[in-house]
Coordinates of C-alpha atoms in Angstrom, one line a residue:
M7 CA 14.9 4.6 -39.8
A8 CA 18.3 5.4 -39.1
G9 CA 19.4 6.6 -42.6
P10 CA 18.6 5.4 -45.8
L11 CA 19.6 1.8 -47.0
P12 CA 22.7 1.5 -49.6
L13 CA 20.8 1.4 -53.3
G14 CA 22.5 -2.4 -54.2
D15 CA 22.3 -2.8 -57.7
P16 CA 20.1 -0.9 -61.0
A17 CA 17.0 -2.1 -61.7
P18 CA 17.6 -4.1 -65.3
A19 CA 15.1 -2.7 -68.6
D20 CA 13.2 -6.0 -68.5
G21 CA 12.5 -6.6 -64.4
R22 CA 13.5 -9.3 -64.5
L23 CA 14.3 -11.0 -60.5
P24 CA 17.7 -12.3 -59.6
D25 CA 18.3 -15.8 -60.5
D26 CA 19.4 -16.6 -56.7
L27 CA 16.5 -15.2 -56.1
A28 CA 14.6 -17.5 -53.5
V29 CA 10.2 -17.1 -54.5
D30 CA 9.0 -18.7 -51.2
R31 CA 5.7 -19.3 -52.1
A32 CA 3.9 -20.1 -48.4
V33 CA 4.3 -16.4 -48.2
P34 CA 1.4 -13.6 -48.4
F35 CA 1.3 -11.8 -51.4
S36 CA -0.3 -8.0 -51.7
A37 CA -0.4 -5.7 -54.8
Y38 CA -0.6 -1.9 -54.0
L39 CA -2.4 0.7 -57.1
H40 CA -0.2 3.7 -56.8
V41 CA -3.3 6.5 -58.4
P42 CA -0.6 9.6 -58.3
F43 CA -3.0 12.6 -58.8
C44 CA -4.9 15.4 -56.9
R45 CA -7.0 17.8 -57.7
V46 CA -5.0 20.3 -54.5
R47 CA -1.6 19.1 -52.6
C48 CA -2.1 19.5 -49.5
G49 CA 0.6 21.4 -47.2
Y50 CA 1.7 18.5 -45.0
C51 CA 1.8 15.9 -48.0
D52 CA 4.9 14.6 -49.5
F53 CA 4.2 12.0 -50.9
N54 CA 4.8 11.6 -55.0
T55 CA 1.3 13.0 -56.1
Y56 CA 0.7 15.7 -58.9
T57 CA -1.5 18.1 -59.6
A58 CA -3.0 18.7 -63.1
T59 CA -0.1 21.0 -63.9
E60 CA 2.2 19.1 -62.8
L61 CA 1.9 16.1 -64.6
R62 CA 3.9 17.6 -68.1
G63 CA 2.7 15.6 -70.1
A64 CA 1.0 12.7 -68.6
K65 CA -2.7 12.0 -69.5
Q66 CA -4.6 10.7 -66.6
D67 CA -7.7 9.4 -68.9
E68 CA -4.3 7.3 -69.6
Y69 CA -2.8 5.7 -66.9
A70 CA -5.0 2.8 -66.1
D71 CA -3.6 1.3 -69.7
T72 CA -0.5 1.9 -68.6
L73 CA -0.7 0.3 -65.1
I74 CA -2.2 -2.4 -66.7
R75 CA 1.1 -2.6 -68.5
E76 CA 3.0 -3.0 -66.0
I77 CA 0.8 -6.1 -63.8
A78 CA 1.7 -7.9 -67.1
L79 CA 5.1 -7.3 -66.7
A80 CA 5.2 -8.4 -63.5
G81 CA 2.7 -11.4 -64.3
A82 CA 5.6 -12.1 -66.7
V83 CA 8.4 -11.3 -64.0
L84 CA 6.8 -13.5 -61.2
G85 CA 6.2 -16.3 -63.4
E86 CA 9.3 -17.3 -64.8
A87 CA 10.4 -17.4 -60.6
D88 CA 7.4 -19.3 -59.9
G89 CA 6.6 -16.3 -57.6
I90 CA 3.0 -16.1 -58.9
R91 CA 0.5 -16.6 -55.9
P92 CA -3.4 -15.9 -55.0
L93 CA -3.3 -11.7 -54.1
D94 CA -4.1 -11.6 -50.9
T95 CA -4.9 -8.4 -50.1
V96 CA -5.4 -5.2 -52.6
F97 CA -4.4 -1.3 -52.0
F98 CA -5.4 1.4 -54.1
G99 CA -3.8 4.7 -52.6
G100 CA -2.2 8.0 -53.6
G101 CA -3.3 10.9 -53.8
T102 CA -6.8 10.5 -54.6
P103 CA -7.6 7.3 -56.8
T104 CA -11.6 8.4 -56.8
L105 CA -10.0 11.4 -58.8
L106 CA -9.9 8.5 -62.1
P107 CA -13.5 7.2 -63.4
A108 CA -14.4 4.2 -61.0
G109 CA -14.6 2.5 -63.6
D110 CA -11.0 2.4 -64.6
L111 CA -10.2 1.0 -60.9
A112 CA -12.3 -1.8 -61.5
R113 CA -10.7 -2.7 -65.2
M114 CA -6.6 -1.8 -63.0
L115 CA -8.6 -4.8 -60.2
T116 CA -9.7 -7.1 -63.1
A117 CA -5.7 -6.9 -64.3
A118 CA -4.1 -7.7 -61.8
T119 CA -6.9 -10.7 -60.2
S120 CA -6.6 -12.4 -63.9
A121 CA -2.8 -11.7 -63.3
F122 CA -2.2 -13.4 -60.2
G123 CA -6.1 -14.8 -58.9
I124 CA -6.4 -13.4 -55.7
R125 CA -8.1 -15.4 -52.9
D126 CA -11.6 -15.9 -51.1
G127 CA -12.5 -13.5 -48.5
A128 CA -9.1 -11.1 -50.4
E129 CA -9.4 -7.5 -48.9
V130 CA -9.9 -4.8 -51.6
T131 CA -9.6 -1.8 -50.1
V132 CA -9.9 2.3 -52.1
E133 CA -8.6 5.8 -50.9
A134 CA -10.4 8.6 -51.1
N135 CA -11.5 11.5 -51.1
P136 CA -15.3 12.4 -49.4
D137 CA -16.9 14.4 -52.0
T138 CA -16.3 11.8 -54.3
V139 CA -18.0 8.9 -53.6
T140 CA -21.2 8.6 -54.7
P141 CA -23.6 5.4 -55.2
E142 CA -22.3 4.9 -58.6
V143 CA -18.9 5.4 -57.8
V144 CA -19.9 2.1 -54.7
R145 CA -22.0 -0.2 -56.7
T146 CA -19.1 -0.3 -59.5
L147 CA -15.9 -0.7 -57.1
L148 CA -18.1 -3.6 -55.0
D149 CA -19.4 -5.3 -58.5
A150 CA -15.4 -5.0 -59.7
G151 CA -14.8 -7.1 -56.5
V152 CA -13.9 -3.8 -53.4
T153 CA -14.7 -4.5 -50.0
R154 CA -13.8 -1.4 -48.2
L155 CA -13.5 2.0 -49.0
S156 CA -10.2 4.3 -46.8
I157 CA -12.3 7.7 -46.0
G158 CA -9.7 10.8 -45.6
M159 CA -11.7 12.7 -43.1
Q160 CA -8.7 14.3 -40.9
S161 CA -10.8 16.8 -38.8
A162 CA -14.5 18.3 -38.6
V163 CA -13.6 21.6 -37.1
P164 CA -13.1 23.6 -40.9
H165 CA -10.5 26.1 -39.5
V166 CA -8.0 22.9 -39.5
L167 CA -8.8 21.2 -42.4
A168 CA -8.2 24.9 -44.2
A169 CA -4.8 24.4 -42.3
L170 CA -4.3 20.9 -43.1
D171 CA -5.3 22.7 -47.1
R172 CA -7.9 20.5 -47.5
T173 CA -10.9 21.0 -49.9
H174 CA -13.7 19.0 -48.7
R175 CA -17.2 19.7 -47.4
P176 CA -17.0 18.4 -44.2
E177 CA -20.1 17.2 -44.4
N178 CA -19.8 15.1 -47.6
V179 CA -17.8 12.6 -45.1
R180 CA -21.2 11.2 -43.4
T181 CA -22.0 11.0 -47.2
A182 CA -19.5 9.0 -48.0
V183 CA -20.1 6.4 -45.7
D184 CA -23.6 5.9 -46.2
A185 CA -22.8 5.7 -49.4
A186 CA -20.1 2.9 -48.7
R187 CA -22.5 1.3 -45.7
D188 CA -25.6 0.9 -48.2
G189 CA -23.5 -0.7 -50.6
G190 CA -21.6 -3.5 -48.4
L191 CA -18.6 -2.0 -48.1
D192 CA -16.7 -1.6 -44.6
V193 CA -15.0 2.1 -44.2
S194 CA -12.6 3.4 -42.1
V195 CA -11.7 7.0 -41.5
D196 CA -8.6 8.8 -41.3
L197 CA -7.8 11.6 -39.1
I198 CA -5.0 13.6 -38.8
Y199 CA -4.3 15.3 -35.3
G200 CA -1.9 18.6 -34.3
A201 CA -2.0 21.0 -37.1
P202 CA -1.1 24.3 -36.6
G203 CA -4.6 26.5 -34.9
E204 CA -6.0 22.9 -34.2
S205 CA -6.8 22.7 -30.0
L206 CA -7.5 19.3 -27.6
A207 CA -10.8 20.4 -28.5
D208 CA -10.9 20.7 -31.7
W209 CA -9.3 17.2 -31.4
E210 CA -12.1 15.8 -29.0
R211 CA -15.0 17.8 -31.8
S212 CA -13.4 15.4 -34.7
L213 CA -13.2 11.8 -32.3
D214 CA -16.5 12.6 -31.9
A215 CA -17.4 13.0 -34.9
A216 CA -15.4 10.0 -36.2
L217 CA -17.1 8.0 -33.7
D218 CA -20.5 9.2 -34.6
L219 CA -20.0 7.8 -37.8
E220 CA -19.4 3.7 -36.9
P221 CA -16.8 3.1 -39.0
D222 CA -15.1 -0.2 -39.0
H223 CA -11.5 1.4 -38.4
I224 CA -10.4 4.6 -37.5
S225 CA -6.6 5.8 -38.0
A226 CA -5.5 8.5 -36.5
Y227 CA -2.3 10.0 -37.1
A228 CA -0.1 12.5 -35.5
L229 CA 1.3 15.9 -38.6
I230 CA 5.1 15.6 -39.3
I231 CA 6.4 18.2 -40.8
E232 CA 8.4 16.8 -44.2
D233 CA 10.8 18.6 -45.1
G234 CA 10.6 20.1 -49.2
T235 CA 6.4 20.4 -47.8
K236 CA 4.8 23.3 -48.1
L237 CA 4.3 23.1 -44.3
A238 CA 7.7 23.3 -43.1
R239 CA 8.2 26.5 -45.4
Q240 CA 5.0 27.9 -43.2
I241 CA 7.5 26.8 -40.5
R242 CA 10.2 27.7 -41.2
R243 CA 9.1 31.9 -42.0
G244 CA 7.3 31.9 -38.4
E245 CA 3.5 31.9 -40.4
V246 CA 2.4 29.1 -38.7
P247 CA 3.3 27.5 -35.5
A248 CA 5.2 24.0 -35.3
P249 CA 3.6 20.8 -33.6
D250 CA 3.4 20.8 -29.8
D251 CA 5.0 17.4 -29.5
D252 CA 3.0 17.8 -25.5
L253 CA -0.7 18.3 -26.7
Q254 CA -0.1 15.8 -30.0
A255 CA 0.7 13.6 -26.3
D256 CA -2.7 14.1 -25.1
M257 CA -4.3 14.1 -28.3
Y258 CA -3.6 11.1 -28.0
E259 CA -4.2 9.6 -24.8
V260 CA -7.4 11.3 -25.5
A261 CA -8.0 9.5 -29.0
D262 CA -7.1 6.1 -27.4
E263 CA -9.5 6.8 -24.1
R264 CA -12.0 7.7 -26.1
L265 CA -11.6 4.5 -29.2
G266 CA -11.2 2.3 -26.4
A267 CA -14.0 3.3 -24.6
A268 CA -16.3 2.9 -28.1
G269 CA -15.3 -0.5 -28.1
Y270 CA -12.4 0.5 -31.0
E271 CA -9.2 -1.8 -30.0
W272 CA -5.4 -0.3 -31.3
Y273 CA -3.6 -3.4 -32.7
E274 CA -0.9 -0.6 -34.8
V275 CA 0.1 2.7 -32.8
S276 CA -2.3 4.6 -34.9
N277 CA -4.6 2.3 -36.3
W278 CA -7.7 0.8 -34.0
A279 CA -10.8 -1.9 -35.2
R280 CA -13.7 -2.6 -34.2
R281 CA -14.9 -6.4 -33.9
S282 CA -18.3 -6.8 -35.3
S283 CA -20.3 -10.3 -35.2
G284 CA -21.2 -12.1 -38.1
A285 CA -22.7 -15.1 -39.3
G286 CA -20.4 -18.6 -38.1
T287 CA -18.2 -15.7 -36.3
P288 CA -19.1 -15.7 -32.9
E289 CA -15.9 -14.0 -32.3
G290 CA -16.7 -10.9 -34.1
R291 CA -15.3 -10.1 -37.8
D292 CA -11.8 -8.7 -37.9
H293 CA -11.6 -4.5 -39.5
R294 CA -8.3 -4.5 -38.8
S295 CA -6.4 -3.4 -42.1
R296 CA -4.9 -6.2 -43.6
H297 CA -3.1 -5.1 -46.5
N298 CA -1.2 -2.9 -43.7
M299 CA -0.8 -5.9 -41.6
A300 CA 1.1 -7.3 -44.8
Y301 CA 3.5 -4.8 -44.4
W302 CA 4.3 -4.5 -40.8
R303 CA 4.7 -8.5 -40.9
G304 CA 7.0 -8.4 -43.9
A305 CA 4.7 -10.0 -46.3
D306 CA 5.4 -9.5 -50.3
W307 CA 3.9 -7.5 -52.5
W308 CA 4.5 -5.4 -55.7
G309 CA 4.3 -2.0 -56.2
F310 CA 2.1 -0.3 -58.9
G311 CA 2.7 3.4 -60.1
P312 CA 5.2 5.9 -60.5
G313 CA 7.0 5.9 -56.9
A314 CA 5.9 2.9 -56.1
H315 CA 8.1 0.5 -53.7
S316 CA 8.1 -3.6 -54.0
H317 CA 8.9 -6.4 -51.7
V318 CA 9.5 -9.8 -52.8
A319 CA 11.3 -12.6 -50.7
G320 CA 13.7 -9.8 -49.2
L321 CA 14.4 -8.2 -52.8
R322 CA 13.2 -4.9 -52.8
W323 CA 12.6 -2.1 -55.9
W324 CA 10.8 1.6 -56.2
N325 CA 10.1 3.0 -59.7
V326 CA 10.8 6.4 -61.0
K327 CA 8.0 8.5 -59.7
H328 CA 7.0 10.8 -62.9
P329 CA 4.1 9.6 -64.1
A330 CA 5.1 11.3 -67.4
A331 CA 8.8 8.4 -67.1
Y332 CA 6.7 5.7 -65.8
A333 CA 4.4 5.8 -68.9
Q334 CA 7.3 6.2 -70.5
R335 CA 9.1 3.4 -69.8
L336 CA 6.1 0.6 -69.7
A337 CA 5.5 2.3 -73.8
L338 CA 8.5 0.8 -73.8
D339 CA 8.4 -2.5 -73.0
E340 CA 10.9 -1.5 -69.4
S341 CA 10.7 -2.0 -66.3
P342 CA 9.2 1.2 -64.5
A343 CA 12.2 0.2 -61.2
A344 CA 14.1 2.9 -60.9
G345 CA 16.7 1.0 -58.5
R346 CA 17.1 -1.9 -56.4
E347 CA 18.7 -3.4 -53.5
R348 CA 19.3 -6.6 -50.8
P349 CA 19.3 -5.0 -47.7
D350 CA 21.4 -7.0 -45.2
L351 CA 20.9 -8.8 -41.7
E352 CA 21.6 -6.1 -40.2
A353 CA 18.7 -3.4 -42.3
R354 CA 16.4 -6.4 -42.3
T355 CA 16.3 -6.8 -38.2
L356 CA 16.4 -3.0 -38.0
E357 CA 13.5 -3.1 -39.8
R358 CA 11.6 -5.7 -38.3
V359 CA 12.1 -3.8 -34.7
L360 CA 10.4 -1.1 -36.4
L361 CA 7.8 -2.5 -37.6
Q362 CA 6.5 -4.8 -35.4
S363 CA 7.2 -3.0 -32.4
R364 CA 3.9 -0.7 -33.1
L365 CA 1.7 -3.7 -33.4
A366 CA -0.5 -5.1 -30.5
E367 CA 0.5 -8.7 -30.4
G368 CA 4.5 -7.3 -30.3
L369 CA 7.5 -7.5 -31.5
P370 CA 9.5 -11.8 -30.8
I371 CA 12.1 -11.1 -28.1
D372 CA 13.7 -13.5 -30.4
D373 CA 14.1 -11.5 -33.2
I374 CA 16.3 -8.8 -30.8
A375 CA 19.2 -8.6 -32.5
E376 CA 20.9 -10.7 -29.4
G377 CA 23.1 -7.8 -27.8
R378 CA 20.2 -6.2 -27.5
R379 CA 17.5 -8.2 -26.1
D380 CA 19.2 -7.5 -22.2
R381 CA 17.6 -4.0 -23.2
V382 CA 13.6 -5.4 -22.9
A383 CA 14.4 -5.1 -19.0
E384 CA 14.9 -2.1 -18.9
L385 CA 12.1 -0.9 -21.3
I386 CA 10.0 -2.7 -19.3
S387 CA 11.7 -1.1 -15.5
D388 CA 10.5 2.0 -17.4
G389 CA 7.2 1.7 -18.2
L390 CA 7.4 1.7 -22.1
V391 CA 6.9 -1.9 -22.6
D392 CA 4.6 -4.6 -20.5
A393 CA 5.9 -7.2 -18.4
A394 CA 3.4 -10.4 -18.6
T395 CA 3.6 -9.9 -22.6
A396 CA 7.7 -10.1 -22.5
L397 CA 7.2 -12.8 -19.7
R398 CA 4.9 -14.9 -20.4
Q399 CA 5.0 -14.7 -24.6
R400 CA 8.6 -13.1 -25.5
R401 CA 6.9 -10.9 -27.1
V402 CA 8.1 -6.8 -27.3
R403 CA 4.5 -5.4 -26.5
L404 CA 4.0 -1.4 -26.0
T405 CA 2.1 -0.2 -23.1
L406 CA 0.6 3.0 -23.8
R407 CA 3.7 5.2 -22.8
G408 CA 5.6 2.9 -24.7
R409 CA 3.7 4.5 -28.0
L410 CA 3.8 7.3 -27.1
L411 CA 7.6 6.9 -26.9
A412 CA 7.8 4.3 -29.6
D413 CA 10.0 5.4 -31.3
A414 CA 12.9 5.4 -28.6
V415 CA 12.0 2.4 -27.6
V416 CA 13.4 0.9 -31.5
R417 CA 16.1 3.0 -30.9
A418 CA 17.1 1.8 -27.7
L419 CA 16.6 -2.3 -29.3
T420 CA 18.5 -0.8 -32.3
D421 CA 21.4 1.5 -31.7

């Protein structure tokens, strides 16, 4: 996105929503629960995460109770605004949520579903490090209502995992997947490509290993070097090479070809899902991440935890980042929100183009600013946008070449 949005208003201590905010109860509602703990900080990661030595007074064993206090606050705030709706999706992200006892995750989920309700068939996902998944953990999560496990595989090649500072044992990915599937959970695996020293053959090996697991969903993300990370410093000092854009493009094309041949359909630039037949669903069961689809389609969600972001009826806010500051505010019955904003029409249009253009279902041309819609024809001519979808459905759907140059498409439609 082209730069940060204006800060807007400070967040009130009671968390109350603006009086003129009109919540549409027909808009789907989701919850994101952030667990900011990691055993080791990966060199490429700039997420809001903390190792044990970085907690500075925050207590991991008290975290669930602290987050449950924010859930209670959210219930009161949304209740006052007549904005409580049953949850369509819940996502535990991190960090490493499964560093907490599974019982703590279950208590947080119970608190959320008690505060808001949850729809029949809702998707409930927990991210997991492969080394932390056991049959006992899976049973506890399943009993609590979890439906899906997202496993951080990243690579099947030891030297690539080492370059990423990943500490899990590669063989434990199979153990985790088997435990999740035996327990009845859907399974997603995450991969990263373009790490220092990773060859195309290494990437093909990881793809083959992931496909051999037969997960329901596969995410494949190009390694991005974020300022302030260990990996960024290593590259700046010349200790490791920067990612090769051409090699990453080759890796993406190989991934799309192999995943497609194995029965996975791309539905977002970095995500593929398979369809499996199920009772009463002859067309097959959809394994796309419904939680992430809620983000990409602009639904409402409340993000719980330090550093988490929320969006309700066009209002956005974000929590204080450090777990100690987060816990301190909630101990005083104050909102942990650090600030909030209401983006203007131009900013909302930019975000909609940025997110929805990445989806296989495409971006409605009518959602593009009127003065820029004529650029769709140029993108079709350049082979970046599918002509048939644009003409018949009036939607911008990226071609394979367009997916490789998605940022250029967004710039063309917004600059």
